[in-house]
Structure formats: C-alpha cells, structure tokens
Short mmCIF file of C-alpha atoms (C1' of nucleotides) in Angstrom, two decimals:
data_model
loop_
_atom_site.label_atom_id
_atom_site.label_comp_id
_atom_site.label_asym_id
_atom_site.label_seq_id
_atom_site.Cartn_x
_atom_site.Cartn_y
_atom_site.Cartn_z
CA MET O 1 -38.95 260.71 17.03
CA ILE O 2 -38.22 264.05 18.37
CA PRO O 3 -34.67 264.33 19.27
CA ASP O 4 -34.00 264.85 22.84
CA LYS O 5 -32.61 268.40 22.93
CA THR O 6 -35.97 269.47 21.01
CA VAL O 7 -38.05 268.39 23.82
CA GLU O 8 -36.37 270.06 26.02
CA ARG O 9 -36.52 273.43 24.26
CA LEU O 10 -40.28 271.99 23.70
CA SER O 11 -40.82 272.59 27.51
CA LEU O 12 -39.03 275.76 27.67
CA TYR O 13 -41.32 277.33 24.91
CA ARG O 14 -44.54 276.12 26.73
CA TRP O 15 -43.10 277.14 30.11
CA LEU O 16 -42.37 280.74 28.48
CA LEU O 17 -45.73 280.52 26.44
CA GLU O 18 -48.37 280.37 29.55
CA GLY O 19 -47.26 283.46 31.98
CA ARG O 20 -43.74 285.22 30.15
CA VAL O 21 -45.55 286.77 27.34
CA GLU O 22 -47.34 290.35 27.54
CA PRO O 23 -50.97 289.89 28.86
CA GLY O 24 -53.32 289.87 25.91
CA THR O 25 -50.97 288.69 22.18
CA VAL O 26 -52.48 286.52 20.95
CA HIS O 27 -49.52 286.02 18.01
CA LEU O 28 -46.36 285.43 18.08
CA PHE O 29 -43.23 285.12 16.06
CA SER O 30 -40.74 282.97 15.74
CA HIS O 31 -38.01 285.77 16.57
CA GLN O 32 -39.55 286.80 19.62
CA LEU O 33 -39.63 283.22 20.51
CA ALA O 34 -36.39 282.92 20.05
CA SER O 35 -35.70 286.04 22.11
CA MET O 36 -37.13 284.50 25.12
CA ALA O 37 -35.79 281.98 24.86
CA CYS O 38 -32.53 282.70 23.91
CA VAL O 39 -31.52 280.79 20.94
CA THR O 40 -32.43 281.30 17.57
CA PRO O 41 -35.20 281.72 15.42
CA ALA O 42 -34.50 279.56 13.49
CA GLN O 43 -33.93 276.77 15.96
CA VAL O 44 -37.60 277.96 17.64
CA ARG O 45 -38.67 277.43 14.08
CA ARG O 46 -37.67 273.79 13.22
CA ASP O 47 -37.81 272.86 16.73
CA LEU O 48 -41.78 273.52 15.77
CA MET O 49 -41.37 271.67 12.72
CA ALA O 50 -40.47 268.41 14.78
CA ILE O 51 -43.77 268.56 16.62
CA GLY O 52 -45.90 269.53 13.04
CA TYR O 53 -47.20 272.89 14.79
CA THR O 54 -47.54 275.86 12.13
CA GLY O 55 -47.96 279.10 12.41
CA SER O 56 -49.10 281.48 10.04
CA PRO O 57 -46.48 283.96 7.64
CA ASN O 58 -47.03 287.71 8.30
CA LYS O 59 -49.29 286.49 11.49
CA GLY O 60 -47.06 284.01 13.20
CA TYR O 61 -48.12 281.53 15.99
CA ARG O 62 -50.82 281.30 18.19
CA VAL O 63 -49.98 281.35 21.55
CA LYS O 64 -52.12 279.51 22.58
CA ASP O 65 -52.42 276.54 20.23
CA LEU O 66 -48.79 276.21 20.54
CA SER O 67 -48.85 275.66 23.96
CA LYS O 68 -51.25 273.61 23.43
CA SER O 69 -49.97 271.73 20.67
CA ILE O 70 -46.68 271.30 22.70
CA GLY O 71 -48.14 269.77 25.89
CA ARG O 72 -50.31 267.42 23.35
CA VAL O 73 -46.80 265.58 22.38
CA ILE O 74 -44.82 266.53 25.26
CA ASP O 75 -47.32 264.90 28.18
CA GLY O 76 -49.25 262.77 25.95
CA ASP O 77 -52.93 261.90 26.72
CA GLU O 78 -52.50 261.28 30.59
CA PRO O 79 -50.27 263.18 32.62
CA ALA O 80 -47.34 260.47 33.93
CA GLN O 81 -46.51 259.51 37.91
CA VAL O 82 -43.33 260.03 39.16
CA ALA O 83 -41.57 259.09 42.12
CA LEU O 84 -38.67 259.69 44.32
CA VAL O 85 -36.05 257.73 45.89
CA GLY O 86 -33.46 259.06 48.58
CA MET O 87 -35.30 262.38 51.05
CA GLY O 88 -32.15 263.65 51.66
CA ASN O 89 -31.31 267.36 51.21
CA LEU O 90 -31.28 267.07 47.62
CA GLY O 91 -34.78 264.80 47.22
CA ARG O 92 -36.72 266.98 49.18
CA ALA O 93 -35.70 270.41 47.85
CA ILE O 94 -36.66 268.98 44.18
CA VAL O 95 -40.11 267.37 45.82
CA SER O 96 -40.72 271.06 47.64
CA PHE O 97 -39.82 272.62 44.12
CA LEU O 98 -41.38 270.67 41.52
CA ARG O 99 -45.01 270.99 44.11
CA GLY O 100 -44.79 274.75 43.49
CA ARG O 101 -44.53 274.24 39.31
CA ARG O 102 -47.80 273.77 37.26
CA SER O 103 -46.90 270.94 35.54
CA ALA O 104 -48.45 267.53 33.66
CA LEU O 105 -46.15 266.13 36.58
CA LYS O 106 -47.01 264.87 39.38
CA VAL O 107 -45.00 262.92 41.82
CA VAL O 108 -46.61 260.77 43.21
CA ALA O 109 -44.75 259.35 45.64
CA THR O 110 -41.32 259.29 47.53
CA PHE O 111 -39.36 256.69 49.30
CA ASP O 112 -36.39 257.19 52.12
CA SER O 113 -34.51 253.74 53.69
CA ASP O 114 -34.37 255.70 57.14
CA ALA O 115 -37.62 253.88 58.34
CA THR O 116 -38.49 256.82 60.78
CA LYS O 117 -39.77 258.74 57.62
CA ALA O 118 -41.82 256.26 56.27
CA GLY O 119 -45.44 256.71 55.78
CA ARG O 120 -45.38 260.44 57.17
CA MET O 121 -45.50 263.42 55.16
CA ILE O 122 -42.31 264.71 53.99
CA SER O 123 -42.47 268.15 51.84
CA GLY O 124 -45.96 267.51 50.83
CA CYS O 125 -45.30 263.80 49.92
CA MET O 126 -46.02 260.70 51.03
CA CYS O 127 -43.14 258.71 52.03
CA TYR O 128 -42.77 254.81 52.26
CA PRO O 129 -39.97 252.49 53.27
CA GLN O 130 -37.71 251.92 50.51
CA GLY O 131 -38.82 248.31 50.99
CA LYS O 132 -42.46 249.01 49.66
CA ILE O 133 -40.87 250.30 46.27
CA GLU O 134 -42.07 247.62 43.67
CA GLU O 135 -45.72 247.44 45.53
CA VAL O 136 -45.98 251.01 45.24
CA ILE O 137 -44.49 251.89 41.95
CA GLU O 138 -47.19 248.93 40.13
CA GLU O 139 -49.81 249.78 42.26
CA LYS O 140 -49.64 253.81 41.16
CA ARG O 141 -48.02 253.12 37.53
CA ILE O 142 -45.30 254.71 38.07
CA SER O 143 -43.02 255.05 34.47
CA VAL O 144 -40.79 257.64 36.08
CA ALA O 145 -38.40 258.14 39.11
CA ILE O 146 -35.79 260.48 39.96
CA LEU O 147 -33.05 259.22 41.84
CA THR O 148 -31.23 261.48 44.84
CA VAL O 149 -29.89 259.09 46.74
CA PRO O 150 -26.10 258.12 47.91
CA ALA O 151 -23.71 257.09 44.88
CA GLU O 152 -23.66 253.64 47.02
CA ALA O 153 -26.88 252.58 46.68
CA ALA O 154 -27.50 253.98 43.09
CA GLN O 155 -27.59 250.70 41.17
CA LYS O 156 -28.98 248.91 43.50
CA VAL O 157 -32.20 251.22 43.22
CA ALA O 158 -32.41 252.09 39.52
CA ASP O 159 -32.21 247.70 39.10
CA ARG O 160 -35.42 247.73 41.31
CA VAL O 161 -37.25 250.68 40.12
CA VAL O 162 -36.50 249.00 36.36
CA GLU O 163 -38.08 245.66 37.66
CA ALA O 164 -41.10 247.08 38.50
CA GLY O 165 -41.90 248.79 35.86
CA VAL O 166 -40.11 252.39 35.70
CA ARG O 167 -38.88 253.86 31.41
CA GLY O 168 -37.72 256.76 32.56
CA ILE O 169 -34.68 257.60 34.97
CA LEU O 170 -33.39 261.03 36.31
CA ASN O 171 -30.82 260.03 38.17
CA TYR O 172 -28.78 263.03 40.35
CA ALA O 173 -26.81 260.36 42.19
CA PRO O 174 -23.05 260.99 40.79
CA VAL O 175 -22.41 258.16 39.73
CA PRO O 176 -22.83 256.04 35.96
CA LEU O 177 -25.98 253.69 35.78
CA ARG O 178 -26.39 250.35 34.51
CA VAL O 179 -30.27 250.33 32.29
CA PRO O 180 -31.42 248.25 29.84
CA GLU O 181 -32.14 250.07 26.60
CA TRP O 182 -34.97 250.86 26.57
CA VAL O 183 -35.22 252.91 29.61
CA PHE O 184 -34.23 256.37 29.33
CA LEU O 185 -31.80 257.80 31.32
CA GLU O 186 -30.73 261.14 31.54
CA ASN O 187 -27.84 261.95 34.63
CA ARG O 188 -27.46 265.20 36.48
CA ASP O 189 -23.93 264.55 38.20
CA VAL O 190 -24.03 268.55 40.38
CA THR O 191 -19.36 267.74 40.67
CA ALA O 192 -19.58 266.79 37.09
CA ALA O 193 -21.71 270.08 35.65
CA LEU O 194 -19.82 272.64 37.90
CA GLU O 195 -16.13 270.26 36.67
CA LYS O 196 -17.46 271.77 33.32
CA VAL O 197 -18.57 274.66 34.02
CA ALA O 198 -14.91 275.43 35.97
CA TYR O 199 -13.15 274.72 33.12
CA PHE O 200 -15.12 276.30 30.23
CA ALA O 201 -14.64 279.39 32.81
CA ARG O 202 -10.73 279.30 33.00
CA GLN O 203 -10.45 278.91 29.23
CA SER O 204 -12.57 282.47 29.02
CA ALA O 205 -10.25 283.53 31.73
CA GLU O 206 -7.52 282.63 29.96
CA GLY O 207 -8.38 283.82 26.19
CA LYS O 208 -9.03 287.29 27.44
CA SER O 209 -5.72 287.25 28.99
CA ARG O 210 -3.64 286.16 26.01
CA MET R 1 -10.25 273.32 23.40
CA ILE R 2 -11.86 270.33 24.44
CA PRO R 3 -15.49 269.80 23.83
CA ASP R 4 -18.11 270.03 26.42
CA LYS R 5 -19.37 266.87 26.36
CA THR R 6 -15.33 265.53 26.67
CA VAL R 7 -15.03 267.04 30.16
CA GLU R 8 -18.03 265.84 31.75
CA ARG R 9 -16.40 262.40 31.11
CA LEU R 10 -13.07 263.22 32.25
CA SER R 11 -14.37 264.56 35.41
CA LEU R 12 -16.29 260.87 35.41
CA TYR R 13 -12.73 258.71 34.53
CA ARG R 14 -10.72 260.76 36.93
CA TRP R 15 -14.10 260.07 40.16
CA LEU R 16 -13.86 256.63 38.62
CA LEU R 17 -9.56 256.24 38.96
CA GLU R 18 -9.60 257.93 42.49
CA GLY R 19 -11.41 255.09 44.34
CA ARG R 20 -13.60 253.11 42.12
CA VAL R 21 -10.83 250.91 41.03
CA GLU R 22 -10.06 247.42 42.96
CA PRO R 23 -7.05 248.74 45.62
CA GLY R 24 -4.22 247.80 44.28
CA THR R 25 -4.22 248.00 40.52
CA VAL R 26 -2.04 249.94 38.99
CA HIS R 27 -3.26 249.67 34.68
CA LEU R 28 -5.91 249.86 33.61
CA PHE R 29 -7.60 249.59 30.17
CA SER R 30 -9.88 250.81 27.83
CA HIS R 31 -12.74 248.57 27.72
CA GLN R 32 -12.46 248.09 31.62
CA LEU R 33 -12.82 251.90 32.29
CA ALA R 34 -15.21 251.90 29.85
CA SER R 35 -16.93 249.44 31.28
CA MET R 36 -17.17 251.75 34.53
CA ALA R 37 -18.21 254.67 33.22
CA CYS R 38 -21.19 253.37 31.37
CA VAL R 39 -19.07 254.26 27.49
CA THR R 40 -17.64 252.69 25.06
CA PRO R 41 -13.53 251.66 24.57
CA ALA R 42 -13.32 253.94 21.88
CA GLN R 43 -14.80 256.73 23.35
CA VAL R 44 -12.73 256.37 26.68
CA ARG R 45 -9.69 256.37 23.94
CA ARG R 46 -10.76 259.28 22.12
CA ASP R 47 -11.28 261.43 24.92
CA LEU R 48 -8.40 260.52 26.62
CA MET R 49 -6.32 261.77 23.16
CA ALA R 50 -8.35 264.91 23.96
CA ILE R 51 -6.26 265.84 26.69
CA GLY R 52 -2.95 264.12 24.98
CA TYR R 53 -2.21 261.55 28.03
CA THR R 54 -1.12 257.94 26.19
CA GLY R 55 -1.32 254.51 27.56
CA SER R 56 1.20 251.67 26.44
CA PRO R 57 -0.31 248.83 24.26
CA ASN R 58 -0.86 245.64 26.82
CA LYS R 59 -0.89 247.71 29.82
CA GLY R 60 -2.84 250.34 29.11
CA TYR R 61 -3.12 253.15 31.67
CA ARG R 62 -1.18 254.26 35.02
CA VAL R 63 -4.10 254.38 37.00
CA LYS R 64 -2.17 257.08 39.12
CA ASP R 65 -1.11 259.04 35.70
CA LEU R 66 -4.30 259.04 34.08
CA SER R 67 -5.92 260.52 37.08
CA LYS R 68 -3.20 263.36 37.48
CA SER R 69 -3.22 264.24 33.72
CA ILE R 70 -7.11 264.09 34.12
CA GLY R 71 -6.74 267.41 36.86
CA ARG R 72 -4.28 269.23 35.30
CA VAL R 73 -6.53 269.81 32.25
CA ILE R 74 -9.19 270.20 34.01
CA ASP R 75 -8.27 271.95 37.62
CA GLY R 76 -5.83 273.76 36.01
CA ASP R 77 -3.56 275.34 38.35
CA GLU R 78 -5.43 276.67 40.98
CA PRO R 79 -8.46 275.34 42.04
CA ALA R 80 -11.63 277.72 40.84
CA GLN R 81 -13.46 279.66 43.55
CA VAL R 82 -17.21 279.42 43.84
CA ALA R 83 -19.51 281.26 45.13
CA LEU R 84 -23.76 279.63 45.15
CA VAL R 85 -26.82 282.53 45.48
CA GLY R 86 -29.85 281.57 47.19
CA MET R 87 -30.14 279.67 50.26
CA GLY R 88 -33.19 277.78 49.25
CA ASN R 89 -33.44 274.31 50.21
CA LEU R 90 -32.16 273.18 46.50
CA GLY R 91 -28.85 275.95 47.45
CA ARG R 92 -28.26 274.39 50.72
CA ALA R 93 -28.22 270.73 49.72
CA ILE R 94 -25.60 271.58 47.28
CA VAL R 95 -23.17 273.29 49.12
CA SER R 96 -23.66 270.40 51.89
CA PHE R 97 -23.22 267.93 48.98
CA LEU R 98 -20.31 269.52 47.42
CA ARG R 99 -18.93 270.00 50.76
CA GLY R 100 -19.04 266.28 51.40
CA ARG R 101 -16.65 265.28 47.82
CA ARG R 102 -13.21 265.81 47.52
CA SER R 103 -12.53 268.51 44.60
CA ALA R 104 -10.28 271.11 44.12
CA LEU R 105 -13.97 273.67 43.62
CA LYS R 106 -14.71 274.88 47.36
CA VAL R 107 -17.59 277.06 47.77
CA VAL R 108 -15.71 279.88 49.53
CA ALA R 109 -19.39 282.20 49.79
CA THR R 110 -22.91 282.21 49.65
CA PHE R 111 -25.31 284.92 49.22
CA ASP R 112 -29.06 285.09 50.29
CA SER R 113 -31.30 287.69 49.62
CA ASP R 114 -32.96 287.01 53.17
CA ALA R 115 -30.95 289.86 55.66
CA THR R 116 -31.38 287.22 58.63
CA LYS R 117 -29.10 284.54 56.87
CA ALA R 118 -26.91 286.92 56.53
CA GLY R 119 -23.17 286.94 58.06
CA ARG R 120 -23.97 283.21 59.44
CA MET R 121 -22.40 279.64 58.42
CA ILE R 122 -25.05 278.27 57.24
CA SER R 123 -24.26 274.15 56.04
CA GLY R 124 -20.79 275.04 56.42
CA CYS R 125 -19.81 278.16 54.46
CA MET R 126 -20.51 281.43 55.36
CA CYS R 127 -23.56 283.21 54.23
CA TYR R 128 -23.43 286.88 52.34
CA PRO R 129 -26.69 289.41 52.13
CA GLN R 130 -26.65 289.76 48.26
CA GLY R 131 -25.89 293.65 48.70
CA LYS R 132 -22.07 292.73 49.28
CA ILE R 133 -22.11 289.83 45.64
CA GLU R 134 -20.23 292.21 44.09
CA GLU R 135 -17.89 293.30 46.87
CA VAL R 136 -16.97 289.74 47.75
CA ILE R 137 -16.81 288.23 44.24
CA GLU R 138 -13.79 290.46 43.61
CA GLU R 139 -12.19 290.31 47.35
CA LYS R 140 -12.22 286.35 46.86
CA ARG R 141 -11.67 286.21 42.92
CA ILE R 142 -14.71 284.05 42.35
CA SER R 143 -14.89 282.38 39.12
CA VAL R 144 -17.75 280.61 38.52
CA ALA R 145 -21.18 280.62 40.44
CA ILE R 146 -23.99 278.55 40.86
CA LEU R 147 -27.09 280.10 41.28
CA THR R 148 -30.08 278.40 42.94
CA VAL R 149 -32.64 281.87 43.08
CA PRO R 150 -35.88 281.89 42.19
CA ALA R 151 -36.89 282.67 38.19
CA GLU R 152 -38.13 286.01 38.80
CA ALA R 153 -34.18 287.22 40.32
CA ALA R 154 -32.02 285.03 38.28
CA GLN R 155 -31.51 287.38 35.54
CA LYS R 156 -30.74 290.58 37.51
CA VAL R 157 -28.56 287.83 39.44
CA ALA R 158 -26.72 286.66 36.54
CA ASP R 159 -26.02 290.37 35.77
CA ARG R 160 -24.34 291.11 38.47
CA VAL R 161 -22.32 288.47 38.90
CA VAL R 162 -21.40 288.52 35.28
CA GLU R 163 -20.23 292.06 36.14
CA ALA R 164 -18.55 291.35 39.54
CA GLY R 165 -15.33 289.23 37.21
CA VAL R 166 -17.90 285.79 37.37
CA ARG R 167 -16.34 282.64 34.14
CA GLY R 168 -19.01 280.61 34.74
CA ILE R 169 -22.55 280.32 36.10
CA LEU R 170 -23.92 276.87 37.00
CA ASN R 171 -27.78 277.67 36.13
CA TYR R 172 -30.37 275.69 38.42
CA ALA R 173 -33.22 278.65 38.20
CA PRO R 174 -36.17 277.30 35.84
CA VAL R 175 -35.61 280.31 33.61
CA PRO R 176 -33.26 281.20 30.13
CA LEU R 177 -30.43 284.01 30.83
CA ARG R 178 -29.03 286.00 28.58
CA VAL R 179 -24.83 286.72 29.26
CA PRO R 180 -21.99 287.69 27.61
CA GLU R 181 -20.83 285.09 24.92
CA TRP R 182 -17.51 284.98 26.76
CA VAL R 183 -19.01 283.05 29.66
CA PHE R 184 -20.07 279.75 29.98
CA LEU R 185 -23.37 279.16 30.82
CA GLU R 186 -25.06 275.59 31.58
CA ASN R 187 -28.93 275.61 33.02
CA ARG R 188 -29.66 272.52 34.68
CA ASP R 189 -33.94 273.37 35.28
CA VAL R 190 -35.70 270.03 36.85
CA THR R 191 -38.93 270.19 35.43
CA ALA R 192 -36.93 270.87 31.68
CA ALA R 193 -34.82 267.38 32.81
CA LEU R 194 -37.72 265.21 33.76
CA GLU R 195 -40.49 266.45 31.52
CA LYS R 196 -37.68 265.36 28.53
CA VAL R 197 -37.91 262.09 30.96
CA ALA R 198 -41.49 261.58 31.10
CA TYR R 199 -41.82 262.46 27.24
CA PHE R 200 -38.84 259.96 26.24
CA ALA R 201 -39.82 257.17 28.93
CA ARG R 202 -43.52 257.54 27.43
CA GLN R 203 -42.30 256.53 23.87
CA SER R 204 -39.86 253.68 25.18
CA ALA R 205 -43.68 252.55 26.38
CA GLU R 206 -45.22 253.23 23.67
CA GLY R 207 -43.30 251.08 21.27
CA LYS R 208 -42.90 248.15 24.09
CA SER R 209 -46.77 247.89 23.40
CA ARG R 210 -46.80 248.13 20.13
"C1'" DT L 1 -54.27 296.13 -8.71
"C1'" DG L 2 -49.67 295.35 -8.13
"C1'" DG L 3 -45.54 295.91 -5.51
"C1'" DT L 4 -43.55 295.72 -0.98
"C1'" DA L 5 -42.14 294.00 3.45
"C1'" DG L 6 -41.78 290.87 6.53
"C1'" DT L 7 -42.72 286.10 8.35
"C1'" DT L 8 -42.87 280.90 7.78
"C1'" DG L 9 -41.10 276.24 6.10
"C1'" DT L 10 -37.95 273.12 4.98
"C1'" DG L 11 -33.89 271.97 1.75
"C1'" DA L 12 -28.74 271.93 1.72
"C1'" DA L 13 -24.52 272.64 4.40
"C1'" DA L 14 -21.34 272.83 8.23
"C1'" DA L 15 -20.36 271.96 12.51
"C1'" DC L 16 -20.24 268.23 16.21
"C1'" DA L 17 -20.34 263.67 18.00
"C1'" DG L 18 -19.77 258.33 18.79
"C1'" DT L 19 -18.25 254.49 16.26
"C1'" DA L 20 -15.69 251.63 13.48
"C1'" DA L 21 -11.63 249.90 11.59
"C1'" DC L 22 -6.93 249.32 11.48
"C1'" DA L 23 -1.85 249.88 11.25
"C1'" DG L 24 1.84 250.17 15.01
"C1'" DC L 25 3.73 248.02 18.85
"C1'" DG L 26 4.91 246.14 22.96
"C1'" DT L 27 5.04 240.98 25.20
"C1'" DT L 28 3.97 236.80 25.64
"C1'" DA L 29 4.46 231.98 23.68
"C1'" DC L 30 6.92 228.49 21.75
"C1'" DG T 1 14.37 234.32 17.69
"C1'" DT T 2 9.73 235.22 15.67
"C1'" DA T 3 5.33 234.64 14.99
"C1'" DA T 4 1.00 235.55 16.98
"C1'" DC T 5 -1.91 238.23 20.83
"C1'" DG T 6 -4.31 242.27 22.36
"C1'" DC T 7 -4.41 246.96 23.25
"C1'" DT T 8 -3.08 251.80 21.99
"C1'" DG T 9 -4.02 255.73 18.66
"C1'" DT T 10 -5.65 258.18 14.85
"C1'" DT T 11 -7.91 258.29 10.54
"C1'" DA T 12 -12.02 257.99 8.39
"C1'" DC T 13 -16.97 256.83 8.34
"C1'" DT T 14 -21.45 257.60 10.24
"C1'" DG T 15 -25.32 260.01 12.56
"C1'" DT T 16 -27.03 263.85 14.61
"C1'" DT T 17 -27.76 268.80 15.88
"C1'" DT T 18 -27.48 273.21 14.19
"C1'" DT T 19 -27.31 276.89 10.82
"C1'" DC T 20 -27.98 279.39 6.15
"C1'" DA T 21 -30.23 280.59 2.61
"C1'" DC T 22 -34.14 280.73 0.04
"C1'" DA T 23 -39.33 279.89 -2.55
"C1'" DA T 24 -43.65 280.46 -0.97
"C1'" DC T 25 -46.71 282.65 1.47
"C1'" DT T 26 -50.05 286.82 3.53
"C1'" DA T 27 -50.79 291.65 4.97
"C1'" DC T 28 -50.87 295.28 4.26
"C1'" DC T 29 -50.41 300.10 1.63
"C1'" DA T 30 -50.19 303.25 -2.33
#
DNA sequence: TGGTAGTTGTGAAAACAGTAACAGCGTTAC
DNA sequence: GTAACGCTGTTACTGTTTTCACAACTACCA
C-alpha cells in the first residue's frame, strides 16, 4: 500500500510532467523533478520506488513513461465517478474548478437541498435533489463524494453516501465525521487550516524579532 | 514548538468547546472531547499537554478555561490580519465562508487582477487592485495570505506578498510554491486531494471484493 | 580500453506522530 | 478512616515518513 503523502506527491509529479516540462524533453533527472515540485531529490526517488517505476542512471526518467506509470497506479483501470453534495458558493467553485482540469476524475452528479436547484445544470453539472442521493449514487456507481454542506448536515449526508456505496469522502464541512473504517476520509476544514497558518506565521515573526 | 497536526486539532477542540457541548456543561473528560473530535482520548491528552493546560483527575477539563487556553496559544495576543488574493469563484466562497464564522482571524483585504472589481466591497470585504498588494499589506500589517489565483499567477503573487511582509500562506492554487524557509506554507490543492481520496477509495473497494 | 562524472535504487538512520501503559491523585462509597 | 475507582499527565513504545549515504550502473571521454 502506497502511503498517503506519496500519493499526493505522485499526483503533483504527473501534473508537472504533463505540461510543465520544457517541450521536447524526453528524459528528466530526479533533481529536476524535485526542483519543480519543491521537494528533495531523495524524496522523488523514494516516491517512484513506491510505484515500482525505474529510471536509468545517467539518463533519468522518461517523461511519458513515468507519467503513464503514475496514472496506472493512481487512476487504476477505469476513472472514479465523483459526486458533490452541497451546491453553495464553495460547491459551485469546486465543480467549475474541476471541470477546467484534465483529470481522470469526473464529477458526474451534484446534489442540493434547495429544491429549486434540482433538475438543472449548474456549473456544467446536473444537480439532483438531495432525496435522490442513494438512487443516483448507486445507478452511476459513484465511489467518491465531496461534501460542501453546512456543518449541521454533514454527518447525515456522510451516512447516506456511505450507505449508498461511497468509499472515499473529501470533506469541506468544518466538522469531524464519523465513518466506517473502510471509508477513506480527508478533511479540508478551511478555518483549521487558516488558524494553523496564522499560528506558524506568528511563530516565525516572533522568532525573527527575537 | 507545537507540532503541525496538533495545532490543527487544537483548533478543532476549541470549536467543539465553543458551542458543541451540552449547554451548561462545566467539566469534560478527555474521552468525551475525543469522541466529539473523532480521535482517541490519549491523543487529546497529549495535545493538551503540548499547550501546558492541565485538568483535574476525576473532574476532567473546565470547558471555558480550556477554550481560553487554546485561544491564548493559537491566537496569541492580537488576532492576525489576513488577505486573500484572487476573487474568483473559490476566493469569494472562502471569504464569505470565513465571514460567517466567529474567529480571531479577519480577512481585512482582498485583491483581484480584474480592475473592474477594484474599490468595491465584494462578499463583504474591500477588494483592491493587484497593484496595491504591497501598499495595503504593509499598511494593514497583514501577516497571512490566502491564494486563490490561477496557477500561472501563483508564484509571482507569492513572491510579492512575502516581500511585503507576509509570514504564512494558505495556497489553493494547484502549483507548488517556492518561499523562503521562514514563511509557513500550506498547500490545499483540490485536485491532489481528490485523486488521493479516489485512490484510497479504490483500494478499499478492491480489498473488499478480494 | 580504462577512468571519471553523474545518476539511480535502496538499506540504515533519524525525525516525527500516534498508541499504550501506568503511576499518582482526587473523589466516592462504605 | 480507608479502600476502590476512574481520570489525568507522562513516559516508553510502535509505526510511519523523511533524510542520509553509498554501492552499482551507464555514458562519455581521452
């Protein structure tokens, strides 16, 4: 099993390889990729070891091959289907952001509790009423859910999508979620992140003045 | 120095203490707080050890005291001033989300490259043209910046806010940033997070079927 | 042909994060 | 009064992630 952090970096490496290298570049050294990703060369080599990709000494890694190898590991055979629940400001922003990116991941359904949004295309994606969560998730074989609902609703929505078969949740609601241990959960609380940044910013400022 | 992850959890604990406990609760045990935060009691005790707060055996922690203690450590004496650069969909969503939350942190300025947005209040916050970044950051003593700009612009904006005195950056642009080692950087790439969740969701599904 | 420079892959060590275990101490029960 | 209970604070342990360091390898050059 590939560790958490490594998967995140692999995703970044691939993105860099697909369009951020000098056009025409065939080979790439670990220190070049490291420099682009702002990590150490050793880190890059260890990450690539995790997916079993192997370059050649004195030549480095083949850009195309590497990018494909990462894709095979991260995306698997068929791309995952994604749903987003909660078409508020944040939800709409994320949907339209994701639409603009090439990715194996496609948001194929969105949900909102506001019935007036139901049945319409919003930000380029069909929006269903929340009552249809189970039905649509099962029908479209959705395995990943993004939650951008208010704190009060988050746990209930999480329970429902899990019950319907979702295996991974990306949670933007500022509340901890209780999910079965076989569901992967990633929390992205904006406030917590901001408070963390502010804390370390202050530490840095104090260290400097001292 | 308090570790990264601990600060994030402390922020969560405080939020839970301020409004998620039964009204009238004076004392709280580590296992109760742990249950609310979805972590282990040992984790809670260890985190509180980091800030030097001490409860009493057989009574637990005083809700009010603990909440204040966490505040003293995380917020410090005066609240940090925050700026947000890039008032696209995501930027506006984050600003209005943060406005709705009680927090020591205040977004006191936003910036956008679109000149027609300049000088107006957007999502309840004054929006300045990007040319004024240095001026406003210095004048308002802003120490934290949230970046919600397109990938191409991110590094340039980061350089400018750092030059102007910012000590912490919360980066939503999907590109790694190069900053001096005394600037705290937190990346929140949506795509990377989603690909990670999808990867582990797939792992979980395969493990189950096997 | 042999030497050199420069890279990869990986074992070993270090740093970091989380868990378990337990001594110590109020509180309560009797 | 004192024994038992249940919780905290802390130390020791376990597991994970990152860094270090170097043998092995390839291409190139003289």
